[in-house]
Coordinates of C-alpha atoms and ligand atoms in Angstrom, one line a residue:
X1337 CA 309.6 204.2 40.9
X1338 CA 311.9 205.3 38.5
X1339 CA 313.5 203.0 36.5
X1340 CA 315.0 201.8 32.9
X1341 CA 313.6 198.7 31.1
X1342 CA 316.5 196.0 31.4
X1343 CA 316.0 196.1 27.0
X1344 CA 317.7 199.4 27.1
X1345 CA 320.4 198.8 29.7
X1346 CA 321.2 196.2 27.8
X1347 CA 321.5 198.3 24.7
X1348 CA 323.4 200.7 26.8
X1349 CA 327.4 201.2 26.4
X1350 CA 327.2 204.0 28.7
X1351 CA 329.9 202.2 31.2
X1352 CA 329.6 203.9 34.4
X1353 CA 326.7 205.3 34.3
X1354 CA 323.6 204.6 37.3
X1355 CA 320.8 202.6 36.4
X1356 CA 317.7 201.6 38.4
X1357 CA 316.2 198.3 37.0
X1358 CA 313.4 196.4 38.5
X1359 CA 311.9 192.6 37.9
X1360 CA 312.2 189.1 38.7
X1361 CA 315.2 187.0 39.6
X1362 CA 315.6 184.1 37.2
X1363 CA 318.5 182.9 38.9
X1364 CA 320.9 183.5 41.9
X1365 CA 324.0 181.8 42.6
X1366 CA 327.1 183.1 44.7
X1367 CA 330.8 183.2 44.0
X1368 CA 333.9 182.6 46.4
X1369 CA 334.8 186.0 46.0
X1370 CA 332.2 187.3 47.9
X1371 CA 329.5 188.0 45.1
X1372 CA 326.0 187.1 44.1
X1373 CA 325.2 187.0 40.7
X1374 CA 321.6 187.3 39.9
X1375 CA 319.8 187.1 36.7
X1376 CA 317.2 189.8 36.7
X1377 CA 314.3 189.5 34.2
X1378 CA 311.5 192.0 33.6
X1379 CA 309.9 191.3 30.3
X1380 CA 310.9 193.6 28.4
X1381 CA 312.7 191.6 26.3
X1382 CA 313.9 187.8 26.3
X1383 CA 317.3 188.5 27.8
X1384 CA 318.5 189.0 31.3
X1385 CA 320.8 191.6 33.1
X1386 CA 323.2 189.9 35.2
X1387 CA 323.5 191.7 38.4
X1388 CA 326.4 191.6 40.1
X1389 CA 325.9 192.0 44.0
X1390 CA 328.7 192.5 46.3
X1391 CA 329.0 191.1 49.8
X1392 CA 329.8 194.3 51.2
X1393 CA 325.9 195.5 50.7
X1394 CA 324.2 195.6 54.2
X1395 CA 321.4 193.0 53.4
X1396 CA 324.0 190.5 51.8
X1397 CA 323.0 187.6 54.0
X1398 CA 319.8 189.0 55.3
X1399 CA 318.2 189.1 51.9
X1400 CA 320.5 188.6 48.8
X1401 CA 321.7 185.2 49.6
X1402 CA 318.3 184.4 50.0
X1403 CA 317.2 185.2 47.0
X1404 CA 315.4 182.8 44.7
X1405 CA 313.4 182.4 41.3
X1406 CA 310.3 184.5 41.1
X1407 CA 311.6 187.1 43.6
X1408 CA 310.9 190.6 42.8
X1409 CA 313.8 193.4 42.9
X1410 CA 314.7 196.7 42.6
X1411 CA 318.2 197.5 41.9
X1412 CA 320.4 200.5 41.8
X1413 CA 323.9 200.4 40.3
X1414 CA 326.8 201.1 37.6
X1415 CA 327.0 199.9 34.0
X1416 CA 330.1 197.7 33.4
X1417 CA 331.4 196.1 30.4
X1418 CA 330.7 192.4 31.4
X1419 CA 334.1 190.6 31.3
X1420 CA 332.2 187.4 31.0
X1421 CA 331.1 185.8 27.7
X1422 CA 327.8 185.9 26.1
X1423 CA 327.0 189.4 27.7
X1424 CA 328.3 193.1 26.8
X1425 CA 327.2 194.6 29.9
X1426 CA 326.1 194.1 33.7
X1427 CA 325.5 196.1 36.3
X1428 CA 327.2 196.5 39.8
X1429 CA 324.8 197.1 42.6
X1430 CA 324.9 199.6 44.9
X1431 CA 321.8 198.7 46.6
X1432 CA 319.2 195.8 46.1
X1433 CA 315.7 196.2 47.6
X1434 CA 313.6 192.6 47.7
X1435 CA 310.2 194.2 46.8
X1436 CA 308.5 190.8 47.3
X1437 CA 309.4 187.5 48.2
X1438 CA 308.8 184.2 46.8
X1439 CA 308.5 180.8 48.3
X1440 CA 310.6 178.5 45.9
X1441 CA 308.5 175.5 47.9
X1442 CA 305.5 176.6 46.5
X1443 CA 306.2 178.6 43.2
X1444 CA 305.1 176.7 40.5
X1445 CA 307.9 177.7 38.5
X1446 CA 310.9 177.3 40.7
X1447 CA 311.7 173.9 38.5
X1448 CA 313.1 173.7 35.5
X1449 CA 311.6 172.4 32.2
X1450 CA 307.7 172.4 32.9
X1451 CA 305.3 171.2 30.0
X1452 CA 302.8 173.2 28.0
X1453 CA 300.3 171.5 29.9
X1454 CA 301.2 172.1 33.1
X1455 CA 302.1 175.9 32.8
X1456 CA 298.0 176.0 31.2
X1457 CA 297.2 175.4 34.7
X1458 CA 298.9 178.1 35.9
X1459 CA 298.3 180.6 33.0
X1460 CA 298.2 183.6 35.8
X1461 CA 302.4 183.5 36.0
X1462 CA 303.5 181.4 32.5
X1463 CA 304.2 184.8 31.1
X1464 CA 307.4 185.2 33.3
X1465 CA 308.8 182.2 31.4
X1466 CA 310.7 182.5 28.7
X1467 CA 308.3 180.9 26.0
X1468 CA 305.6 182.6 26.9
X1469 CA 307.3 186.2 26.9
X1470 CA 308.5 185.5 23.4
X1471 CA 305.2 184.6 22.2
X1472 CA 303.6 187.9 23.8
X1473 CA 305.6 190.0 22.8
X1474 CA 305.4 188.6 19.2
X1475 CA 301.5 188.8 20.1
X1476 CA 301.9 192.5 20.1
X1477 CA 304.2 193.2 17.4
X1478 CA 301.8 191.4 14.9
X1479 CA 298.5 193.6 16.4
X1480 CA 300.6 196.7 15.8
X1481 CA 302.1 195.5 12.2
X1482 CA 298.4 195.0 11.5
X1483 CA 297.2 198.3 12.4
X1484 CA 299.9 199.8 10.7
X1485 CA 299.0 197.4 7.8
X1486 CA 295.5 198.8 7.4
X1487 CA 296.0 202.6 8.7
X1488 CA 298.8 202.8 5.8
X1489 CA 296.4 201.8 2.8
X1490 CA 293.5 204.2 4.1
X1491 CA 291.3 201.4 6.1
X1492 CA 289.5 203.0 9.1
X1493 CA 289.7 201.1 12.2
X1494 CA 285.9 199.8 13.4
X1495 CA 284.6 198.3 16.3
X1496 CA 281.8 196.2 15.6
X1497 CA 279.3 195.4 18.6
X1498 CA 280.2 192.3 20.3
X1499 CA 276.2 191.6 21.6
X1500 CA 274.0 191.1 18.7
X1501 CA 271.0 189.5 17.9
X1502 CA 272.4 187.9 14.3
X1503 CA 274.3 185.0 13.4
X1504 CA 276.9 185.8 10.7
X1505 CA 278.3 182.8 9.9
X1506 CA 274.9 181.0 10.0
X1507 CA 276.5 177.7 11.8
X1508 CA 274.6 178.2 15.0
X1509 CA 277.8 178.2 17.0
X1510 CA 276.8 181.2 19.3
X1511 CA 277.3 181.8 23.1
X1512 CA 273.6 183.2 24.4
X1513 CA 273.5 186.3 26.4
X1514 CA 270.7 186.8 28.9
X1515 CA 270.0 188.4 32.3
X1516 CA 266.9 185.7 33.0
X1517 CA 267.2 183.7 36.2
X1518 CA 268.1 180.3 34.4
X1519 CA 266.3 178.5 37.2
X1520 CA 262.9 180.5 37.2
X1521 CA 262.6 181.1 33.2
X1522 CA 259.1 183.1 32.2
X1523 CA 257.2 181.0 29.4
X1524 CA 254.9 182.2 27.1
X1525 CA 251.3 180.7 27.7
X1526 CA 250.4 180.4 23.8
X1527 CA 253.6 178.7 23.2
X1528 CA 255.3 177.0 26.1
X1529 CA 258.4 178.5 25.0
X1530 CA 260.9 181.2 27.1
X1531 CA 259.3 184.4 26.5
X1532 CA 262.2 186.3 25.4
X1533 CA 260.3 189.4 25.7
X1534 CA 261.1 189.3 29.2
X1535 CA 265.0 189.1 28.7
X1536 CA 267.2 192.4 28.5
X1537 CA 267.0 193.1 25.4
X1538 CA 263.4 191.7 24.6
X1539 CA 264.8 189.2 22.6
X1540 CA 267.2 186.5 22.3
X1541 CA 271.0 187.7 21.9
X1542 CA 274.4 186.3 21.4
X1543 CA 277.8 187.0 21.6
X1544 CA 279.5 187.7 18.1
X1545 CA 280.8 185.1 15.7
X1546 CA 282.0 187.8 13.6
X1547 CA 282.0 191.2 13.0
X1548 CA 281.8 191.0 9.3
X1549 CA 278.3 192.2 8.4
X1550 CA 277.7 195.3 11.0
X1551 CA 281.6 195.7 9.0
X1552 CA 280.4 196.1 5.4
X1553 CA 277.7 198.9 6.9
X1554 CA 280.5 201.2 7.4
X1555 CA 282.8 199.8 4.2
X1556 CA 279.7 200.7 2.4
X1557 CA 279.9 204.6 3.3
X1558 CA 283.7 204.9 4.1
X1559 CA 285.2 202.8 1.6
X1560 CA 287.8 200.6 3.6
X1561 CA 287.6 199.6 7.2
X1562 CA 288.7 196.7 9.2
X1563 CA 288.0 195.5 12.6
X1564 CA 290.5 193.7 15.3
X1565 CA 288.4 192.4 18.7
X1566 CA 287.3 189.6 19.8
X1567 CA 284.6 187.0 18.5
X1568 CA 283.0 183.9 20.1
X1569 CA 282.4 180.5 19.0
X1570 CA 280.4 177.9 20.9
X1571 CA 282.2 174.9 18.3
X1572 CA 282.6 171.7 20.4
X1573 CA 285.9 171.3 18.3
X1574 CA 288.3 170.2 20.8
X1575 CA 291.8 171.0 18.9
X1576 CA 295.0 172.4 18.9
X1577 CA 293.9 175.2 16.3
X1578 CA 290.4 176.3 17.6
X1579 CA 289.4 178.5 20.8
X1580 CA 285.9 179.8 22.0
X1581 CA 287.2 183.2 21.9
X1582 CA 289.4 184.5 19.6
X1583 CA 290.4 187.4 18.1
X1584 CA 289.8 188.3 14.5
X1585 CA 290.6 190.8 11.9
X1586 CA 287.8 191.4 9.6
X1587 CA 288.7 194.0 6.6
X1588 CA 286.0 194.8 4.2
X1589 CA 286.5 196.8 1.1
X1590 CA 284.1 198.6 -1.2
X1591 CA 284.2 198.7 -4.8
X1592 CA 286.1 195.4 -4.8
X1593 CA 286.3 192.1 -6.0
X1594 CA 287.5 188.8 -5.2
X1595 CA 290.6 189.0 -7.0
X1596 CA 291.1 192.3 -4.8
X1597 CA 290.4 190.7 -1.8
X1598 CA 293.1 188.3 -2.2
X1599 CA 295.3 190.7 -3.1
X1600 CA 295.1 192.4 0.3
X1601 CA 294.9 189.1 1.7
X1602 CA 298.7 188.3 0.6
X1603 CA 299.9 191.8 1.0
X1604 CA 298.8 192.0 4.8
X1605 CA 300.3 187.9 5.2
X1606 CA 303.6 189.2 4.0
X1607 CA 303.5 192.7 5.8
X1608 CA 302.8 190.4 9.4
X1609 CA 306.1 188.2 8.2
X1610 CA 308.2 191.0 7.7
X1611 CA 307.3 192.9 10.9
X1612 CA 308.1 189.9 13.3
X1613 CA 311.1 189.3 11.2
X1614 CA 312.4 192.6 11.6
X1615 CA 311.1 193.7 15.2
X1616 CA 311.4 190.2 16.9
X1617 CA 315.1 188.9 16.0
X1618 CA 316.0 187.8 19.8
X1619 CA 311.9 186.2 20.3
X1620 CA 312.3 184.6 17.0
X1621 CA 315.7 183.0 17.5
X1622 CA 314.4 181.1 20.1
X1623 CA 311.1 180.2 19.3
X1624 CA 313.5 178.6 16.2
X1625 CA 316.0 176.7 18.5
X1626 CA 313.3 176.0 21.3
X1627 CA 309.9 175.9 19.8
X1628 CA 310.3 175.0 15.8
X1629 CA 313.2 174.3 13.9
X1630 CA 313.3 176.0 10.5
X1631 CA 310.4 178.5 11.7
X1632 CA 313.0 181.3 10.6
X1633 CA 313.7 180.2 7.6
X1634 CA 310.2 179.5 6.9
X1635 CA 309.1 183.1 7.7
X1636 CA 311.9 184.4 5.6
X1637 CA 310.5 182.5 2.7
X1638 CA 307.3 183.7 3.1
X1639 CA 308.2 187.2 3.6
X1640 CA 308.7 187.5 -0.3
X1641 CA 306.7 184.5 -1.7
X1642 CA 303.8 184.5 -4.2
X1643 CA 301.1 182.9 -2.9
X1644 CA 299.5 180.1 -5.5
X1645 CA 295.9 180.7 -6.5
X1646 CA 293.9 177.8 -7.4
X1647 CA 290.0 177.2 -7.2
X1648 CA 288.1 174.4 -5.0
X1649 CA 287.5 172.3 -7.6
X1650 CA 291.3 172.3 -9.2
X1651 CA 292.0 171.4 -5.4
X1652 CA 289.5 168.8 -5.1
X1653 CA 291.1 167.2 -8.5
X1654 CA 294.5 167.4 -6.5
X1655 CA 293.4 165.9 -3.6
X1656 CA 291.4 163.0 -5.3
X1657 CA 295.1 162.0 -6.5
X1658 CA 296.4 161.3 -3.2
X1659 CA 293.2 160.1 -1.9
X1660 CA 294.7 157.3 0.0
X1661 CA 297.0 159.3 2.2
X1662 CA 293.8 160.9 3.4
X1663 CA 291.9 159.5 6.7
X1664 CA 288.5 161.4 5.3
X1665 CA 288.1 161.0 1.3
X1666 CA 287.8 164.0 -0.5
X1667 CA 285.4 164.7 -3.3
X1668 CA 283.4 167.7 -4.8
X1669 CA 280.8 169.0 -2.4
X1670 CA 283.0 168.1 0.6
X1671 CA 284.1 171.0 2.7
X1672 CA 288.1 171.1 2.9
X1673 CA 289.7 169.0 6.3
X1674 CA 292.7 170.2 8.0
X1675 CA 294.6 167.0 6.8
X1676 CA 293.4 168.5 3.2
X1677 CA 294.4 172.0 3.4
X1678 CA 297.8 171.1 4.8
X1679 CA 298.4 168.7 2.3
X1680 CA 297.7 171.2 -0.5
X1681 CA 300.4 173.8 1.0
X1682 CA 302.8 171.5 2.3
X1683 CA 303.2 168.7 0.1
X1684 CA 301.6 170.4 -3.2
X1685 CA 302.9 174.2 -3.2
X1686 CA 305.2 174.1 -0.4
X1687 CA 304.0 177.7 0.7
X1688 CA 300.4 179.5 0.9
X1689 CA 297.6 178.5 -1.2
X1690 CA 294.6 180.8 -2.0
X1691 CA 291.6 178.5 -2.7
X1692 CA 288.8 180.2 -4.5
X1693 CA 285.1 179.7 -5.5
X1694 CA 283.6 176.7 -3.2
X1695 CA 280.3 175.0 -3.6
X1696 CA 277.7 177.4 -2.4
X1697 CA 276.1 174.3 -0.3
X1698 CA 279.5 175.1 2.4
X1699 CA 279.6 178.5 2.8
X1700 CA 277.6 181.0 4.4
X1701 CA 274.6 183.2 3.3
X1702 CA 276.1 186.3 2.0
X1703 CA 278.7 185.4 -0.5
X1704 CA 278.2 186.4 -4.2
X1705 CA 276.9 183.5 -6.2
X1706 CA 278.7 182.4 -9.1
X1707 CA 277.4 181.7 -12.9
X1708 CA 277.9 178.5 -12.8
X1709 CA 275.0 178.4 -9.9
X1710 CA 277.0 176.2 -8.1
X1711 CA 279.5 178.1 -6.5
X1712 CA 280.6 180.9 -5.0
X1713 CA 282.8 183.8 -4.4
X1714 CA 284.6 182.8 -1.8
X1715 CA 288.6 182.5 -0.9
X1716 CA 290.1 180.5 2.0
X1717 CA 293.9 181.1 2.6
X1718 CA 295.7 178.2 3.5
X1719 CA 299.4 178.0 5.1
X1720 CA 301.6 175.4 5.6
X1721 CA 301.5 173.7 9.5
X1722 CA 297.9 175.6 10.5
X1723 CA 295.9 175.0 7.4
X1724 CA 292.9 177.9 7.1
X1725 CA 294.3 181.4 8.2
X1726 CA 291.8 183.5 6.5
X1727 CA 288.3 183.3 5.3
X1728 CA 286.8 185.9 2.9
X1729 CA 284.9 186.4 0.2
X1730 CA 283.0 188.7 -2.1
X1731 CA 279.5 189.2 -0.7
X1732 CA 276.6 189.4 -2.7
X1733 CA 275.1 192.7 -3.7
X1734 CA 272.2 191.9 -5.3
X1735 CA 269.2 192.3 -3.1
X1736 CA 266.6 190.0 -5.2
X1737 CA 269.4 187.1 -5.0
X1738 CA 270.8 187.4 -1.7
X1739 CA 267.1 187.3 -0.2
X1740 CA 266.4 184.3 -2.2
X1741 CA 269.8 182.5 -0.6
X1742 CA 268.7 183.8 3.0
X1743 CA 265.7 182.0 2.5
X1744 CA 267.0 179.0 0.9
X1745 CA 269.2 178.5 4.1
X1746 CA 266.2 178.5 6.3
X1747 CA 266.5 181.9 7.4
X1748 CA 264.0 185.1 7.3
X1749 CA 265.3 187.9 5.4
X1750 CA 263.2 190.2 7.4
X1751 CA 265.1 189.9 10.5
X1752 CA 268.4 190.8 8.0
X1753 CA 266.4 194.2 6.9
X1754 CA 269.3 196.8 7.7
X1755 CA 272.1 194.3 6.1
X1756 CA 269.7 194.1 2.9
X1757 CA 269.6 197.6 3.0
X1758 CA 272.7 197.8 1.8
X1759 CA 271.5 196.7 -1.2
X1760 CA 268.5 199.0 -1.7
X1761 CA 270.2 202.0 -1.2
X1762 CA 273.4 202.5 -3.6
X1763 CA 274.4 198.7 -2.9
X1764 CA 278.1 198.3 -4.7
X1765 CA 280.0 195.4 -5.2
X1766 CA 282.4 194.9 -2.1
X1767 CA 284.5 191.9 -0.7
X1768 CA 286.4 191.2 2.7
X1769 CA 287.9 188.8 5.1
X1770 CA 288.6 187.4 8.3
X1771 CA 292.3 186.1 9.6
X1772 CA 292.1 184.3 13.0
X1773 CA 294.7 186.2 15.5
X1774 CA 295.8 183.3 17.2
X1775 CA 296.5 181.0 14.1
X1776 CA 298.8 183.6 12.8
X1777 CA 300.5 184.0 16.3
X1778 CA 300.9 180.2 16.4
X1779 CA 302.1 180.2 13.0
X1780 CA 304.9 182.9 13.7
X1781 CA 305.8 181.3 16.9
X1782 CA 305.7 177.5 15.8
X1783 CA 303.6 176.8 19.1
X1784 CA 302.1 173.7 18.4
X1785 CA 298.8 174.3 20.7
X1786 CA 296.4 177.6 19.5
X1787 CA 296.1 177.4 23.7
X1788 CA 299.6 178.6 24.5
X1789 CA 299.3 181.8 22.2
X1790 CA 296.3 183.8 24.2
X1791 CA 296.9 184.7 27.4
X1792 CA 293.6 183.1 28.7
X1793 CA 292.4 180.2 26.6
X1794 CA 289.0 179.5 26.6
X1795 CA 287.8 176.1 25.2
X1796 CA 285.2 173.2 26.2
X1797 CA 285.1 173.2 30.0
X1798 CA 288.2 175.6 30.5
X1799 CA 287.3 178.8 31.6
X1800 CA 289.4 179.3 35.0
X1801 CA 290.9 182.8 35.5
Ligands
4AD2858 O1 286.1 181.3 8.1 P1 285.7 182.4 8.8 O2 284.5 181.6 9.8 O3 284.8 183.5 8.7 C1 284.1 184.3 9.0 O4 284.2 184.5 10.1 C2 284.1 185.8 8.2 N1 283.2 186.3 8.6 C3 285.4 186.4 7.6 C4 284.9 188.0 6.6 O5 285.0 187.2 5.7 N2 285.0 188.5 7.2 O6 286.6 182.9 10.3 C5 287.8 183.7 9.7 C6 289.3 182.9 10.2 C7 289.5 181.6 10.1 O7 289.8 181.7 8.8 C8 290.4 181.0 10.7 O8 291.5 181.3 10.8 C9 289.8 181.5 12.5 O9 288.9 183.3 12.1 N3 288.9 181.0 13.0 C10 289.7 180.4 14.5 N4 290.2 180.6 15.4 C11 290.6 180.3 16.2 N5 289.6 179.5 16.7 C12 288.4 179.4 15.8 N6 287.3 178.2 16.7 C13 288.1 179.8 14.5 N7 287.1 179.9 14.0 C14 287.4 180.8 12.9
MG2859 MG1 286.3 179.4 7.5

């Protein structure tokens, strides 16, 4: 089936040349003069190709005049300069082959406007709509721009394991993986508890919440690495910014401190904004018009913006001054809520903010302890609209301090033996961060719900497809 993508046909000015295209009909209308006009889309770009099919075609009445939304077609024809406004070219069909029919009464996308909620129920078809086509093409460009950014800086792409026995964030929000028969769990006679010795791996195992700990081991050998893979959180948060399965990009940099870490984060975010602006003008224009007014202006401004940097303590002072505006009153020691993060990025700084040095009690065990005894070298990057987009830190490279903190957090240093080895053998200062890929796609498309920027969202009680 040799065919040309519609994107390339629309860019071509080879009038008179033969092209074969294949795609799905969006609409069809018939003119009195004996022509059918079919808007054909193949997903290669936002725009449709107008196919003009003359009544002289042998299957005009039997098939072409029965084409409805969703019917798949292969069309051969000549490229012609279009007399109509709004398009430069059209294809004058010499043959139209119907590949697959599509019952208009049953097809879920037959009707005009369909809510995003309804489209989530037909997530296997929603990529055929303008919105989801645009979102997925923007997602693709963000992924490629991520690889380009890190590769151009000498980072190596590293694949962290998905199955793991450790809990990186220490938050206990893990999905357990087992091959034990849930109806007949083997128990240990002495303790009465489940005998995981009889499980597949001989101990409890879960899906990873973050590839960071493993990435640290490779950074402490190859210098700079980054992961880009799926991560899993069994958080019961039913919000527009949480998923149970999401993709994370986690760079890890040896011989780096918190400021270096923040510098990379800033450059990376600007590189992503620049890439979508340069590579997705049509899809962005659509999102700007139909999804979120002002999106283009915001991305353009942020692509060159300098990020504000403040300490957690300063952030709390700023928030306390506006305490009345919040549902959750801020005070030193509390974790920042989404409403606080957005207030800082939207109202105080009108742009990205990096908040540094959080209280150690609200952050993970691996973060480097500051000399004040109260805070750790953590950073969160906050954006308007989405709040936290990046979480990162300088890592604790001192063996004794790390062991002590693991114990304080109620965990067993013995089970982190390999992680602690990095501090035993040639320990180095190092730092890294994690960017939630779907939060980024949300930010760059203006979509309101994170479930609508990943092909098949997983959230509490949501795992169809
Ligand atoms: O702040 P988090 O939990 O940090 C880590 O996992 C570190 N190990 C990263 C590192 O230093 N290498 O998560 C990082 C980012 C968040 O800032 C957020 O953007 C995203 O991951 N994230 C989620 N995205 C969607 N759904 C969820 N449930 C998310 N939880 C975190
Ligand atoms: Mg975080």
